[in-house]
Tab-separated table of C-alpha atoms in Angstrom:
chain	number	residue	atom	x	y	z
B	1	UNK	CA	10.865	-7.864	22.815
B	2	UNK	CA	7.616	-9.902	23.037
B	3	UNK	CA	5.685	-11.712	19.626
B	4	UNK	CA	3.686	-14.478	18.722
B	5	UNK	CA	6.842	-16.067	16.759
B	6	UNK	CA	8.369	-19.268	17.125
B	7	UNK	CA	11.445	-18.317	15.698
B	8	UNK	CA	12.348	-15.116	12.876
B	9	UNK	CA	13.558	-17.420	10.795
B	10	UNK	CA	10.090	-19.250	10.479
B	11	UNK	CA	8.278	-16.351	10.723
B	12	UNK	CA	7.165	-15.434	7.400
B	13	UNK	CA	6.651	-18.982	6.117
B	14	UNK	CA	4.385	-19.429	8.793
B	15	UNK	CA	2.524	-16.830	8.912
B	16	UNK	CA	1.612	-17.065	4.948
B	17	UNK	CA	0.738	-20.820	5.664
B	18	UNK	CA	-1.643	-19.270	8.281
B	19	UNK	CA	-3.175	-17.517	5.525
B	20	UNK	CA	-3.609	-19.959	3.042
B	21	UNK	CA	-5.505	-22.016	5.790
B	22	UNK	CA	-7.453	-18.904	6.775
B	23	UNK	CA	-8.579	-18.025	3.139
B	24	UNK	CA	-8.200	-21.343	1.162
B	25	UNK	CA	-11.214	-20.138	-0.537
B	26	UNK	CA	-9.511	-17.187	-1.955
B	27	UNK	CA	-5.476	-17.983	-2.031
B	28	UNK	CA	-2.755	-20.346	-2.613
B	29	UNK	CA	0.886	-19.843	-1.664
B	30	UNK	CA	3.616	-21.245	-3.423
B	31	UNK	CA	6.480	-21.874	-1.117
B	32	UNK	CA	9.997	-21.521	-3.576
B	33	UNK	CA	9.918	-19.400	-4.948
B	34	UNK	CA	7.687	-17.610	-2.350
B	35	UNK	CA	4.708	-15.846	-3.718
B	36	UNK	CA	0.819	-15.831	-3.271
B	37	UNK	CA	-1.885	-16.601	-5.720
B	38	UNK	CA	-5.425	-16.043	-6.482
B	39	UNK	CA	-7.264	-19.796	-5.599
B	40	UNK	CA	-9.276	-19.910	-8.657
B	41	UNK	CA	-7.482	-20.070	-12.321
B	42	UNK	CA	-5.947	-17.509	-14.047
B	43	UNK	CA	-8.104	-15.335	-16.068
B	44	UNK	CA	-7.157	-16.035	-19.828
B	45	UNK	CA	-7.247	-12.849	-21.797
B	46	UNK	CA	-7.084	-10.610	-18.434
B	47	UNK	CA	-4.502	-8.624	-17.347
B	48	UNK	CA	-2.779	-9.614	-13.930
B	49	UNK	CA	-2.063	-7.710	-11.560
B	50	UNK	CA	1.041	-8.375	-9.446
B	51	UNK	CA	2.608	-6.375	-6.492
B	52	UNK	CA	5.049	-7.041	-3.447
B	53	UNK	CA	7.366	-5.866	-0.879
B	54	UNK	CA	9.055	-6.989	2.515
B	55	UNK	CA	6.643	-8.156	4.980
B	56	UNK	CA	5.863	-6.953	8.024
B	57	UNK	CA	3.329	-4.605	6.338
B	58	UNK	CA	0.073	-6.753	6.067
B	59	UNK	CA	-2.378	-6.806	5.316
B	60	UNK	CA	-0.406	-5.171	2.126
B	61	UNK	CA	-0.470	-7.363	-0.177
B	62	UNK	CA	-0.934	-10.806	-0.152
B	63	UNK	CA	-4.265	-9.818	2.101
B	64	UNK	CA	-5.377	-7.598	-1.350
B	65	UNK	CA	-5.050	-10.951	-3.297
B	66	UNK	CA	-8.080	-11.610	-5.316
B	67	UNK	CA	-11.244	-10.922	-7.197
B	68	UNK	CA	-11.132	-7.373	-7.996
B	69	UNK	CA	-7.557	-6.184	-6.868
B	70	UNK	CA	-4.340	-8.222	-6.982
B	71	UNK	CA	-3.301	-11.576	-8.808
B	72	UNK	CA	-0.446	-12.018	-6.960
B	73	UNK	CA	1.862	-10.980	-4.336
B	74	UNK	CA	5.593	-11.393	-3.710
B	75	UNK	CA	6.192	-11.312	0.024
B	76	UNK	CA	9.791	-11.190	1.011
B	77	UNK	CA	11.483	-10.929	4.666
B	78	UNK	CA	10.406	-8.822	6.814
B	79	UNK	CA	11.219	-5.018	5.775
B	80	UNK	CA	13.232	-6.998	2.780
B	81	UNK	CA	12.323	-6.954	-1.041
B	82	UNK	CA	11.174	-9.421	-2.885
B	83	UNK	CA	14.216	-11.246	-5.172
B	84	UNK	CA	13.727	-11.307	-8.591
B	85	UNK	CA	13.407	-14.916	-9.210
B	86	UNK	CA	10.177	-14.710	-6.954
B	87	UNK	CA	8.843	-11.882	-9.182
B	88	UNK	CA	9.473	-13.713	-12.188
B	89	UNK	CA	7.858	-16.958	-11.481
B	90	UNK	CA	4.785	-15.340	-10.173
B	91	UNK	CA	4.347	-13.285	-13.110
B	92	UNK	CA	4.637	-16.313	-15.085
B	93	UNK	CA	2.479	-18.292	-12.751
B	94	UNK	CA	-0.325	-15.402	-13.503
B	95	UNK	CA	-0.192	-14.428	-17.101
B	96	UNK	CA	-3.150	-15.070	-19.031
B	97	UNK	CA	-1.771	-14.049	-22.477
B	98	UNK	CA	-2.850	-10.097	-21.316
B	99	UNK	CA	0.389	-9.398	-19.733
B	100	UNK	CA	1.376	-8.460	-16.027
B	101	UNK	CA	1.179	-4.899	-14.021
B	102	UNK	CA	3.765	-4.399	-11.635
B	103	UNK	CA	3.090	-2.401	-8.963
B	104	UNK	CA	6.486	-0.916	-7.306
B	105	UNK	CA	6.452	0.961	-3.756
B	106	UNK	CA	9.095	3.564	-4.665
B	107	UNK	CA	12.094	2.111	-2.507
B	108	UNK	CA	15.387	0.954	-3.768
B	109	UNK	CA	15.569	-2.966	-3.537
B	110	UNK	CA	11.838	-3.203	-4.838
B	111	UNK	CA	12.513	-1.309	-7.799
B	112	UNK	CA	15.378	-2.835	-8.284
B	113	UNK	CA	14.430	-6.192	-8.141
B	114	UNK	CA	11.079	-5.601	-10.265
B	115	UNK	CA	13.115	-3.909	-13.169
B	116	UNK	CA	15.039	-7.543	-13.531
B	117	UNK	CA	11.818	-9.356	-12.651
B	118	UNK	CA	10.230	-7.496	-15.868
B	119	UNK	CA	13.227	-7.819	-17.945
B	120	UNK	CA	12.867	-11.649	-17.579
B	121	UNK	CA	9.685	-11.747	-18.167
B	122	UNK	CA	9.991	-9.979	-21.242
B	123	UNK	CA	12.467	-12.001	-22.269
B	124	UNK	CA	10.270	-14.727	-22.266
B	125	UNK	CA	7.597	-13.101	-24.173
B	126	UNK	CA	5.238	-12.057	-21.285
B	127	UNK	CA	3.945	-8.136	-21.937
B	128	UNK	CA	5.034	-6.326	-18.606
B	129	UNK	CA	3.894	-2.839	-17.577
B	130	UNK	CA	4.918	-0.993	-14.353
B	131	UNK	CA	3.645	1.790	-12.210
B	132	UNK	CA	6.147	3.380	-9.667
B	133	UNK	CA	4.250	4.300	-6.520
B	134	UNK	CA	6.052	7.540	-4.874
B	135	UNK	CA	2.845	9.536	-2.948
B	136	UNK	CA	4.272	10.408	0.215
B	137	UNK	CA	5.625	14.292	0.736
B	138	UNK	CA	7.436	14.152	4.268
B	139	UNK	CA	10.862	13.564	2.906
B	140	UNK	CA	12.398	13.355	-0.582
B	141	UNK	CA	14.859	11.185	-0.291
B	142	UNK	CA	15.490	8.552	2.912
B	143	UNK	CA	17.206	5.580	4.649
B	144	UNK	CA	15.183	3.275	1.711
B	145	UNK	CA	14.714	5.333	-1.292
B	146	UNK	CA	15.547	8.286	-3.670
B	147	UNK	CA	12.988	10.342	-4.088
B	148	UNK	CA	9.410	10.099	-2.313
B	149	UNK	CA	8.780	6.713	-0.861
B	150	UNK	CA	5.872	4.878	-2.180
B	151	UNK	CA	2.869	4.659	0.919
B	152	UNK	CA	-1.110	4.803	1.308
B	153	UNK	CA	-1.692	5.209	-2.529
B	154	UNK	CA	-0.380	1.763	-2.561
B	155	UNK	CA	-3.465	0.382	-1.923
B	156	UNK	CA	-5.504	2.578	-3.780
B	157	UNK	CA	-3.970	1.750	-7.156
B	158	UNK	CA	-4.120	-2.037	-6.355
B	159	UNK	CA	-7.947	-1.401	-6.165
B	160	UNK	CA	-8.604	0.572	-8.931
B	161	UNK	CA	-6.312	-0.980	-11.469
B	162	UNK	CA	-7.980	-4.021	-10.082
B	163	UNK	CA	-11.380	-3.043	-11.059
B	164	UNK	CA	-10.173	-1.848	-14.532
B	165	UNK	CA	-8.137	-4.920	-15.355
B	166	UNK	CA	-11.039	-7.274	-14.008
B	167	UNK	CA	-13.373	-5.981	-16.331
B	168	UNK	CA	-11.173	-6.517	-19.147
B	169	UNK	CA	-9.245	-3.253	-19.925
B	170	UNK	CA	-6.173	-3.777	-21.672
B	171	UNK	CA	-2.737	-3.788	-20.170
B	172	UNK	CA	-1.266	0.079	-21.816
B	173	UNK	CA	-5.259	1.269	-20.553
B	174	UNK	CA	-4.787	-0.226	-16.784
B	175	UNK	CA	-0.944	1.036	-16.882
B	176	UNK	CA	-1.793	4.541	-17.512
B	177	UNK	CA	-4.836	4.369	-14.963
B	178	UNK	CA	-2.304	3.463	-12.231
B	179	UNK	CA	-0.151	6.263	-13.108
B	180	UNK	CA	-2.974	8.941	-13.092
B	181	UNK	CA	-3.319	7.443	-9.284
B	182	UNK	CA	0.205	7.744	-8.482
B	183	UNK	CA	0.150	11.001	-9.724
B	184	UNK	CA	-3.222	12.421	-8.067
B	185	UNK	CA	-2.486	10.685	-4.538
B	186	UNK	CA	-0.255	12.101	-1.764
B	187	UNK	CA	0.326	10.886	1.697
B	188	UNK	CA	2.052	11.799	4.858
B	189	UNK	CA	2.327	9.651	8.321
B	190	UNK	CA	2.720	10.182	11.821
B	191	UNK	CA	4.390	7.786	14.313
B	192	UNK	CA	3.889	7.888	18.118
B	193	UNK	CA	6.171	4.202	18.971
B	194	UNK	CA	8.946	2.428	16.757
B	195	UNK	CA	8.680	-0.866	15.898
B	196	UNK	CA	10.953	-4.116	16.574
B	197	UNK	CA	11.847	-6.144	13.695
B	198	UNK	CA	11.735	-9.875	15.136
B	199	UNK	CA	15.578	-10.312	13.822
B	200	UNK	CA	16.825	-7.121	15.602
B	201	UNK	CA	14.986	-7.617	18.719
B	202	UNK	CA	15.181	-4.164	19.666
B	203	UNK	CA	12.689	-1.199	18.506
B	204	UNK	CA	14.226	0.676	15.359
B	205	UNK	CA	14.529	3.750	16.917
B	206	UNK	CA	13.456	5.868	20.199
B	207	UNK	CA	11.148	8.258	21.171
B	208	UNK	CA	10.412	9.779	24.196
B	209	UNK	CA	7.278	8.772	26.137
B	210	UNK	CA	5.318	12.614	24.976
B	211	UNK	CA	7.614	12.461	21.756
B	212	UNK	CA	6.029	11.470	18.157
B	213	UNK	CA	7.712	11.303	14.828
B	214	UNK	CA	6.258	13.496	11.922
B	215	UNK	CA	6.841	12.448	8.568
B	216	UNK	CA	7.891	8.310	9.462
B	217	UNK	CA	8.169	5.831	6.910
B	218	UNK	CA	6.717	2.712	6.647
B	219	UNK	CA	10.161	1.024	7.812
B	220	UNK	CA	10.673	3.317	10.632
B	221	UNK	CA	12.837	5.613	8.748
B	222	UNK	CA	12.992	9.366	10.342
B	223	UNK	CA	10.857	11.655	9.029
B	224	UNK	CA	10.596	15.607	8.892
B	225	UNK	CA	11.411	16.470	12.324
B	226	UNK	CA	10.779	15.272	15.801
B	227	UNK	CA	7.861	16.691	17.867
B	228	UNK	CA	5.591	17.034	20.932
B	229	UNK	CA	3.201	14.488	20.873
B	230	UNK	CA	-0.275	16.534	19.964
B	231	UNK	CA	-3.893	15.907	20.287
B	232	UNK	CA	-5.906	13.841	17.576
B	233	UNK	CA	-7.431	17.255	16.494
B	234	UNK	CA	-3.934	18.715	15.670
B	235	UNK	CA	-2.093	15.273	14.526
B	236	UNK	CA	-4.845	15.524	11.631
B	237	UNK	CA	-3.709	19.138	11.120
B	238	UNK	CA	-0.323	17.677	11.116
B	239	UNK	CA	-0.615	15.445	8.129
B	240	UNK	CA	-3.348	17.053	6.425
B	241	UNK	CA	-1.532	20.147	5.652
B	242	UNK	CA	1.436	19.541	3.564
B	243	UNK	CA	-0.599	17.221	1.218
B	244	UNK	CA	-2.985	19.978	0.524
B	245	UNK	CA	-0.396	22.025	-0.153
B	246	UNK	CA	1.567	19.921	-2.434
B	247	UNK	CA	-1.219	19.004	-5.064
B	248	UNK	CA	-3.463	21.660	-6.564
B	249	UNK	CA	-6.461	20.702	-5.077
B	250	UNK	CA	-9.504	22.681	-6.213
B	251	UNK	CA	-12.329	23.667	-4.434
B	252	UNK	CA	-15.247	21.166	-5.432
B	253	UNK	CA	-12.943	18.563	-6.612
B	254	UNK	CA	-13.938	14.883	-5.320
B	255	UNK	CA	-11.353	13.118	-3.391
B	256	UNK	CA	-11.248	9.715	-1.467
B	257	UNK	CA	-9.665	10.021	1.763
B	258	UNK	CA	-7.849	7.218	3.556
B	259	UNK	CA	-6.590	7.100	7.076
B	260	UNK	CA	-4.151	4.279	7.802
B	261	UNK	CA	-2.994	2.780	10.943
B	262	UNK	CA	0.492	2.027	11.232
B	263	UNK	CA	-0.584	-1.692	13.113
B	264	UNK	CA	-0.329	-0.554	16.565
B	265	UNK	CA	-3.474	2.178	16.799
B	266	UNK	CA	-6.970	0.923	17.593
B	267	UNK	CA	-9.625	1.784	15.018
B	268	UNK	CA	-11.322	3.665	17.573
B	269	UNK	CA	-8.419	6.415	17.614
B	270	UNK	CA	-8.427	6.449	13.166
B	271	UNK	CA	-11.897	7.247	13.669
B	272	UNK	CA	-11.310	10.400	15.472
B	273	UNK	CA	-8.551	11.655	13.368
B	274	UNK	CA	-10.642	10.893	10.223
B	275	UNK	CA	-13.435	13.197	11.484
B	276	UNK	CA	-10.784	15.905	12.141
B	277	UNK	CA	-9.132	14.997	8.162
B	278	UNK	CA	-12.584	15.267	6.818
B	279	UNK	CA	-13.287	18.397	8.455
B	280	UNK	CA	-10.101	19.840	6.905
B	281	UNK	CA	-10.571	18.342	3.427
B	282	UNK	CA	-13.885	19.882	3.897
B	283	UNK	CA	-12.756	23.450	4.581
B	284	UNK	CA	-11.056	23.467	1.505
B	285	UNK	CA	-14.098	23.121	-0.410
B	286	UNK	CA	-13.428	19.425	-1.403
B	287	UNK	CA	-15.873	16.839	-2.021
B	288	UNK	CA	-14.878	13.733	0.345
B	289	UNK	CA	-16.739	11.168	-2.108
B	290	UNK	CA	-15.322	8.500	-1.094
B	291	UNK	CA	-13.147	7.103	2.521
B	292	UNK	CA	-11.559	3.929	3.845
B	293	UNK	CA	-10.255	3.728	7.583
B	294	UNK	CA	-8.503	0.860	9.087
B	295	UNK	CA	-5.155	-0.582	9.052
B	296	UNK	CA	-4.497	-1.584	5.734
B	297	UNK	CA	-0.111	-0.621	5.259
B	298	UNK	CA	1.326	-1.392	8.650
B	299	UNK	CA	4.748	-1.408	9.978
B	300	UNK	CA	4.750	-4.187	12.442
B	301	UNK	CA	3.079	-2.562	16.214
B	302	UNK	CA	4.103	0.576	14.689
B	303	UNK	CA	1.956	3.163	16.949
B	304	UNK	CA	1.086	6.050	13.977
B	305	UNK	CA	-1.492	7.287	11.550
B	306	UNK	CA	-0.887	7.879	8.152
B	307	UNK	CA	-3.493	10.167	6.091
B	308	UNK	CA	-4.032	9.860	2.434
B	309	UNK	CA	-5.755	12.048	-0.243
B	310	UNK	CA	-6.636	11.214	-4.051
B	311	UNK	CA	-8.299	13.394	-6.377
B	312	UNK	CA	-10.809	11.572	-8.264
B	313	UNK	CA	-12.289	11.283	-11.547
B	314	UNK	CA	-14.921	9.347	-13.124
B	315	UNK	CA	-12.870	6.551	-13.658
B	316	UNK	CA	-11.244	6.132	-10.790
B	317	UNK	CA	-14.864	6.584	-9.285
B	318	UNK	CA	-15.831	3.733	-11.232
B	319	UNK	CA	-13.122	1.368	-10.610
B	320	UNK	CA	-13.256	1.703	-6.511
B	321	UNK	CA	-16.475	0.865	-6.506
B	322	UNK	CA	-16.465	-2.044	-8.429
B	323	UNK	CA	-16.978	-5.472	-6.443
B	324	UNK	CA	-13.760	-6.825	-5.011
B	325	UNK	CA	-13.185	-9.873	-2.998
B	326	UNK	CA	-10.002	-9.948	-1.258
B	327	UNK	CA	-8.705	-11.033	2.373
B	328	UNK	CA	-9.039	-7.626	3.748
B	329	UNK	CA	-11.306	-5.509	1.399
B	330	UNK	CA	-14.558	-7.052	0.578
B	331	UNK	CA	-17.424	-4.918	-0.890
B	332	UNK	CA	-20.091	-5.647	-3.824
B	333	UNK	CA	-19.769	-9.205	-4.126
């Protein structure tokens, strides 16, 4: 194992310390329990957005804390859900008397711990709504989930709901918007290599030099099948076809196309995949109205990519285009 770390037990805390130092104008880190909030004072009368999950998926979620997206993020240990007390204390820290929206990826530990934290918050008088993201078309159940996994659409929910919350929309409306984004988003991923969890010290699975894992999860969970490595254009077809088959896209629909790197794939290669994925979408009569390309929801150093397609409506477009100022996404400010 070759990693730029000091000790596995210190990795997450030291990374958060570095992140806070690098982005002091944007972020504050609470050490115990561990959570990240905006540096600016919480907005009174504004719905707060909170998400979280295991570390190792950066920039998700702490990299999306800032104006126009999240108010707080709760990082767990690597590939381990944050605890209920982390989530509850972060919820209390960012509540501005308009309620808090929890954005939850569909992994069993995340769901359970966010539900427990929401109950504690409601008992403390804080209105809480939740949006469950379950957009992965690869498998219905996996090692970490009951039902579909939450992957790329998570980033889109955080951005679109963040824009609406920043504009002062009420909790119920922001939550309904997030659920609509999830319902209209679909994702699929492929891995070219495994990742190594620092505490494990060895790759999470083995792939031959000429193999790829189709339908991989963001923790290295098995996908639909193992296949021989294909050229980028064929990989884009393998990713896009199940997405297009799963949601009833219609010719003329506006869509957002998101091609995401899993952590170890260069941006150069992601643009090659995006080029073909866009052509496939346009070949189905879809209008690619917005795009996002980069490594935004990763799996440590795993090589691979995922594609996400979101069927847009006018409200989603409005809030996607709204200004955002976070460590990982920044426009319009």
